[in-house]
């Protein structure tokens, strides 16, 4: 339980921060939302996260764009022998352009109803976006994972502006281990906001 809950939340935060550095407008928009809910110095708690739809959209978009837990391809006519463990290829679903427009683009607005998007609940087993699995073996830590990552991102953005490190550009290449990790771990430059 502890193992399943640590690398997943840390990796999701790392991917989200990488996308926010690569998309400074998204980073600014999210910081503006955080400021509007708690101010630039107020302490953020999990109840505040519920008041931040754009933060939730950023986390969902990171889950859509990145995390998958399997690379098995199922196709019509394929024989799956008895005893085989079959897993849904969530990566293929979240990159299917008949389901998602411009699937390669990082666009949290796709989850904002106010921006013409659709509010998909990443926890309820809608297989369009099921980063926590579905059915009997669904992730029991999904609520804790989402609120933890959202809180971390909100606090990181509330206190710092985030940018790239010149000597170590952000590389979104993936490597599949138990979870999908950044092949090259994120290096980021933080500037305290009261010094900007
Ligand atoms: C945001 C972070 C997380 C993601 C993306 C994630 C994703 C997943 C996925 C895809 C599965 C497999 C579901 C399936 O087989 O259908 C899973 C299972 C599991 N997760 Fe998570 N998880 C996260 C956070 C956590 C946390 C915080 C905990 C515990 C505190 C946790 C505990 C578990 C456990 C124990 C299982 C195995 C459930 C079973 O086999 O019955 N996860 N998770």
Short mmCIF file of N, CA and C in Angstrom, two decimals, residues 39-117:
data_model
loop_
_atom_site.label_atom_id
_atom_site.label_comp_id
_atom_site.label_asym_id
_atom_site.label_seq_id
_atom_site.Cartn_x
_atom_site.Cartn_y
_atom_site.Cartn_z
N UNK A 39 -5.25 33.46 -1.87
CA UNK A 39 -4.28 34.56 -1.79
C UNK A 39 -2.87 34.03 -2.01
N UNK A 40 -1.90 34.93 -2.03
CA UNK A 40 -0.53 34.49 -2.35
C UNK A 40 0.21 33.98 -1.13
N UNK A 41 -0.37 34.14 0.05
CA UNK A 41 0.34 33.66 1.25
C UNK A 41 -0.50 32.70 2.09
N UNK A 42 -1.80 32.64 1.86
CA UNK A 42 -2.66 31.80 2.69
C UNK A 42 -2.28 30.33 2.60
N UNK A 43 -2.57 29.59 3.66
CA UNK A 43 -2.23 28.17 3.66
C UNK A 43 -3.31 27.39 2.90
N UNK A 44 -2.89 26.49 2.03
CA UNK A 44 -3.84 25.75 1.19
C UNK A 44 -4.15 24.41 1.84
N UNK A 45 -5.43 24.07 1.94
CA UNK A 45 -5.78 22.73 2.45
C UNK A 45 -6.63 21.99 1.41
N UNK A 46 -6.99 20.76 1.75
CA UNK A 46 -7.68 19.95 0.74
C UNK A 46 -9.06 20.50 0.38
N UNK A 47 -9.70 21.23 1.33
CA UNK A 47 -11.01 21.82 0.99
C UNK A 47 -10.83 22.90 -0.07
N UNK A 48 -9.69 23.62 -0.04
CA UNK A 48 -9.44 24.67 -1.04
C UNK A 48 -9.30 24.05 -2.44
N UNK A 49 -8.69 22.86 -2.49
CA UNK A 49 -8.48 22.21 -3.79
C UNK A 49 -9.81 22.01 -4.52
N UNK A 50 -10.86 21.73 -3.73
CA UNK A 50 -12.18 21.51 -4.35
C UNK A 50 -12.70 22.78 -5.01
N UNK A 51 -12.15 23.95 -4.61
CA UNK A 51 -12.57 25.23 -5.20
C UNK A 51 -11.69 25.62 -6.38
N UNK A 52 -10.82 24.72 -6.82
CA UNK A 52 -9.87 25.06 -7.89
C UNK A 52 -10.06 24.13 -9.10
N UNK A 53 -11.08 24.42 -9.93
CA UNK A 53 -11.35 23.52 -11.06
C UNK A 53 -10.20 23.45 -12.05
N UNK A 54 -9.48 24.57 -12.23
CA UNK A 54 -8.38 24.53 -13.22
C UNK A 54 -7.23 23.64 -12.71
N UNK A 55 -6.97 23.69 -11.40
CA UNK A 55 -5.95 22.80 -10.82
C UNK A 55 -6.33 21.34 -11.08
N UNK A 56 -7.60 21.02 -10.86
CA UNK A 56 -8.04 19.64 -11.10
C UNK A 56 -7.92 19.27 -12.58
N UNK A 57 -8.20 20.26 -13.45
CA UNK A 57 -8.07 20.00 -14.90
C UNK A 57 -6.61 19.74 -15.27
N UNK A 58 -5.69 20.48 -14.64
CA UNK A 58 -4.26 20.28 -14.92
C UNK A 58 -3.84 18.88 -14.49
N UNK A 59 -4.30 18.44 -13.32
CA UNK A 59 -3.93 17.09 -12.84
C UNK A 59 -4.53 16.02 -13.77
N UNK A 60 -5.79 16.20 -14.16
CA UNK A 60 -6.43 15.22 -15.07
C UNK A 60 -5.70 15.18 -16.40
N UNK A 61 -5.33 16.39 -16.90
CA UNK A 61 -4.65 16.42 -18.20
C UNK A 61 -3.28 15.75 -18.10
N UNK A 62 -2.62 15.88 -16.96
CA UNK A 62 -1.35 15.18 -16.79
C UNK A 62 -1.59 13.67 -16.74
N UNK A 63 -2.65 13.25 -16.07
CA UNK A 63 -2.97 11.81 -16.03
C UNK A 63 -3.32 11.30 -17.43
N UNK A 64 -4.04 12.14 -18.20
CA UNK A 64 -4.40 11.71 -19.56
C UNK A 64 -3.15 11.62 -20.44
N UNK A 65 -2.29 12.63 -20.28
CA UNK A 65 -1.16 12.70 -21.19
C UNK A 65 -0.07 11.69 -20.85
N UNK A 66 0.01 11.25 -19.61
CA UNK A 66 1.17 10.46 -19.22
C UNK A 66 0.88 9.09 -18.63
N UNK A 67 0.35 9.08 -17.39
CA UNK A 67 0.42 7.82 -16.66
C UNK A 67 -0.35 6.68 -17.30
N UNK A 68 0.32 5.59 -17.50
CA UNK A 68 -0.34 4.37 -17.94
C UNK A 68 0.31 3.24 -17.17
N UNK A 69 -0.35 2.13 -17.08
CA UNK A 69 0.27 1.08 -16.29
C UNK A 69 0.55 -0.18 -17.10
N UNK A 70 0.39 -0.08 -18.42
CA UNK A 70 0.62 -1.29 -19.17
C UNK A 70 0.86 -0.98 -20.64
N UNK A 71 1.53 -1.88 -21.34
CA UNK A 71 1.75 -1.64 -22.77
C UNK A 71 1.27 -2.82 -23.60
N UNK A 72 0.35 -3.66 -23.05
CA UNK A 72 -0.16 -4.82 -23.78
C UNK A 72 -1.13 -4.37 -24.86
N UNK A 73 -0.92 -4.82 -26.11
CA UNK A 73 -1.83 -4.48 -27.20
C UNK A 73 -2.82 -5.63 -27.38
N UNK A 74 -4.12 -5.37 -27.27
CA UNK A 74 -5.13 -6.37 -27.57
C UNK A 74 -5.72 -6.05 -28.93
N UNK A 75 -5.92 -7.04 -29.77
CA UNK A 75 -6.53 -6.77 -31.08
C UNK A 75 -7.50 -7.89 -31.40
N UNK A 76 -8.43 -7.63 -32.33
CA UNK A 76 -9.43 -8.65 -32.71
C UNK A 76 -8.73 -9.90 -33.21
N UNK A 77 -9.18 -11.06 -32.75
CA UNK A 77 -8.61 -12.31 -33.22
C UNK A 77 -7.46 -12.80 -32.37
N UNK A 78 -6.99 -11.98 -31.47
CA UNK A 78 -5.87 -12.40 -30.63
C UNK A 78 -6.36 -13.41 -29.59
N UNK A 79 -5.60 -14.50 -29.41
CA UNK A 79 -5.98 -15.52 -28.43
C UNK A 79 -5.28 -15.22 -27.11
N UNK A 80 -6.05 -15.05 -26.06
CA UNK A 80 -5.47 -14.81 -24.73
C UNK A 80 -5.56 -16.13 -23.96
N UNK A 81 -4.45 -16.82 -23.69
CA UNK A 81 -4.49 -18.13 -23.03
C UNK A 81 -5.06 -18.04 -21.62
N UNK A 82 -5.67 -19.14 -21.14
CA UNK A 82 -6.20 -19.14 -19.77
C UNK A 82 -5.09 -18.75 -18.78
N UNK A 83 -5.45 -17.99 -17.78
CA UNK A 83 -4.48 -17.62 -16.76
C UNK A 83 -3.71 -16.35 -17.09
N UNK A 84 -3.91 -15.83 -18.31
CA UNK A 84 -3.20 -14.60 -18.69
C UNK A 84 -3.79 -13.41 -17.93
N UNK A 85 -2.94 -12.53 -17.46
CA UNK A 85 -3.42 -11.28 -16.86
C UNK A 85 -3.58 -10.26 -17.98
N UNK A 86 -4.82 -9.83 -18.22
CA UNK A 86 -5.08 -8.84 -19.27
C UNK A 86 -5.30 -7.47 -18.62
N UNK A 87 -4.67 -6.44 -19.17
CA UNK A 87 -4.83 -5.10 -18.61
C UNK A 87 -5.23 -4.14 -19.72
N UNK A 88 -6.01 -3.12 -19.36
CA UNK A 88 -6.44 -2.13 -20.35
C UNK A 88 -5.26 -1.25 -20.73
N UNK A 89 -5.09 -1.02 -22.02
CA UNK A 89 -4.02 -0.14 -22.48
C UNK A 89 -4.52 1.31 -22.45
N UNK A 90 -4.45 1.89 -21.27
CA UNK A 90 -4.98 3.25 -21.08
C UNK A 90 -4.21 4.27 -21.92
N UNK A 91 -2.94 3.99 -22.15
CA UNK A 91 -2.14 4.91 -22.97
C UNK A 91 -2.77 5.05 -24.36
N UNK A 92 -3.12 3.90 -24.97
CA UNK A 92 -3.70 3.94 -26.31
C UNK A 92 -5.04 4.69 -26.31
N UNK A 93 -5.85 4.47 -25.26
CA UNK A 93 -7.16 5.14 -25.20
C UNK A 93 -6.98 6.65 -25.06
N UNK A 94 -6.04 7.06 -24.20
CA UNK A 94 -5.90 8.50 -23.96
C UNK A 94 -5.16 9.21 -25.11
N UNK A 95 -4.64 8.43 -26.06
CA UNK A 95 -4.01 9.04 -27.23
C UNK A 95 -4.80 8.78 -28.51
N UNK A 96 -6.06 8.31 -28.36
CA UNK A 96 -6.91 7.99 -29.51
C UNK A 96 -7.59 9.27 -29.99
N UNK A 97 -7.29 9.70 -31.24
CA UNK A 97 -7.85 10.99 -31.67
C UNK A 97 -9.32 10.90 -32.06
N UNK A 98 -9.91 9.69 -32.00
CA UNK A 98 -11.36 9.64 -32.18
C UNK A 98 -12.07 9.92 -30.84
N UNK A 99 -11.32 9.92 -29.75
CA UNK A 99 -11.89 10.21 -28.43
C UNK A 99 -11.45 11.59 -27.94
N UNK A 100 -10.18 11.93 -28.19
CA UNK A 100 -9.62 13.19 -27.69
C UNK A 100 -9.13 14.03 -28.87
N UNK A 101 -9.52 15.31 -28.94
CA UNK A 101 -8.98 16.15 -30.02
C UNK A 101 -7.54 16.53 -29.68
N UNK A 102 -6.69 16.55 -30.68
CA UNK A 102 -5.26 16.84 -30.49
C UNK A 102 -4.70 16.15 -29.26
N UNK A 103 -4.74 14.81 -29.21
CA UNK A 103 -4.34 14.11 -27.99
C UNK A 103 -2.92 14.39 -27.53
N UNK A 104 -2.02 14.78 -28.46
CA UNK A 104 -0.63 15.02 -28.06
C UNK A 104 -0.45 16.39 -27.39
N UNK A 105 -1.48 17.24 -27.49
CA UNK A 105 -1.34 18.59 -26.95
C UNK A 105 -1.71 18.60 -25.46
N UNK A 106 -0.89 19.27 -24.63
CA UNK A 106 -1.21 19.43 -23.21
C UNK A 106 -2.20 20.58 -23.08
N UNK A 107 -3.46 20.25 -22.81
CA UNK A 107 -4.52 21.25 -22.82
C UNK A 107 -5.52 20.99 -21.70
N UNK A 108 -5.24 21.53 -20.48
CA UNK A 108 -6.17 21.31 -19.37
C UNK A 108 -7.57 21.82 -19.67
N UNK A 109 -7.68 22.79 -20.60
CA UNK A 109 -9.00 23.35 -20.94
C UNK A 109 -9.97 22.30 -21.43
N UNK A 110 -9.48 21.15 -21.89
CA UNK A 110 -10.39 20.11 -22.39
C UNK A 110 -11.27 19.56 -21.26
N UNK A 111 -10.85 19.82 -19.99
CA UNK A 111 -11.66 19.36 -18.85
C UNK A 111 -12.43 20.51 -18.18
N UNK A 112 -12.38 21.72 -18.78
CA UNK A 112 -13.06 22.88 -18.19
C UNK A 112 -14.34 23.15 -18.97
N UNK A 113 -15.48 22.94 -18.32
CA UNK A 113 -16.77 23.19 -18.99
C UNK A 113 -16.84 24.64 -19.44
N UNK A 114 -16.29 25.55 -18.61
CA UNK A 114 -16.33 26.99 -18.94
C UNK A 114 -15.52 27.31 -20.20
N UNK A 115 -14.68 26.40 -20.65
CA UNK A 115 -13.88 26.63 -21.86
C UNK A 115 -14.32 25.71 -23.00
N UNK A 116 -15.52 25.16 -22.87
CA UNK A 116 -16.04 24.29 -23.93
C UNK A 116 -15.59 22.85 -23.79
N UNK A 117 -14.93 22.53 -22.67
CA UNK A 117 -14.48 21.16 -22.45
C UNK A 117 -15.51 20.32 -21.72
#
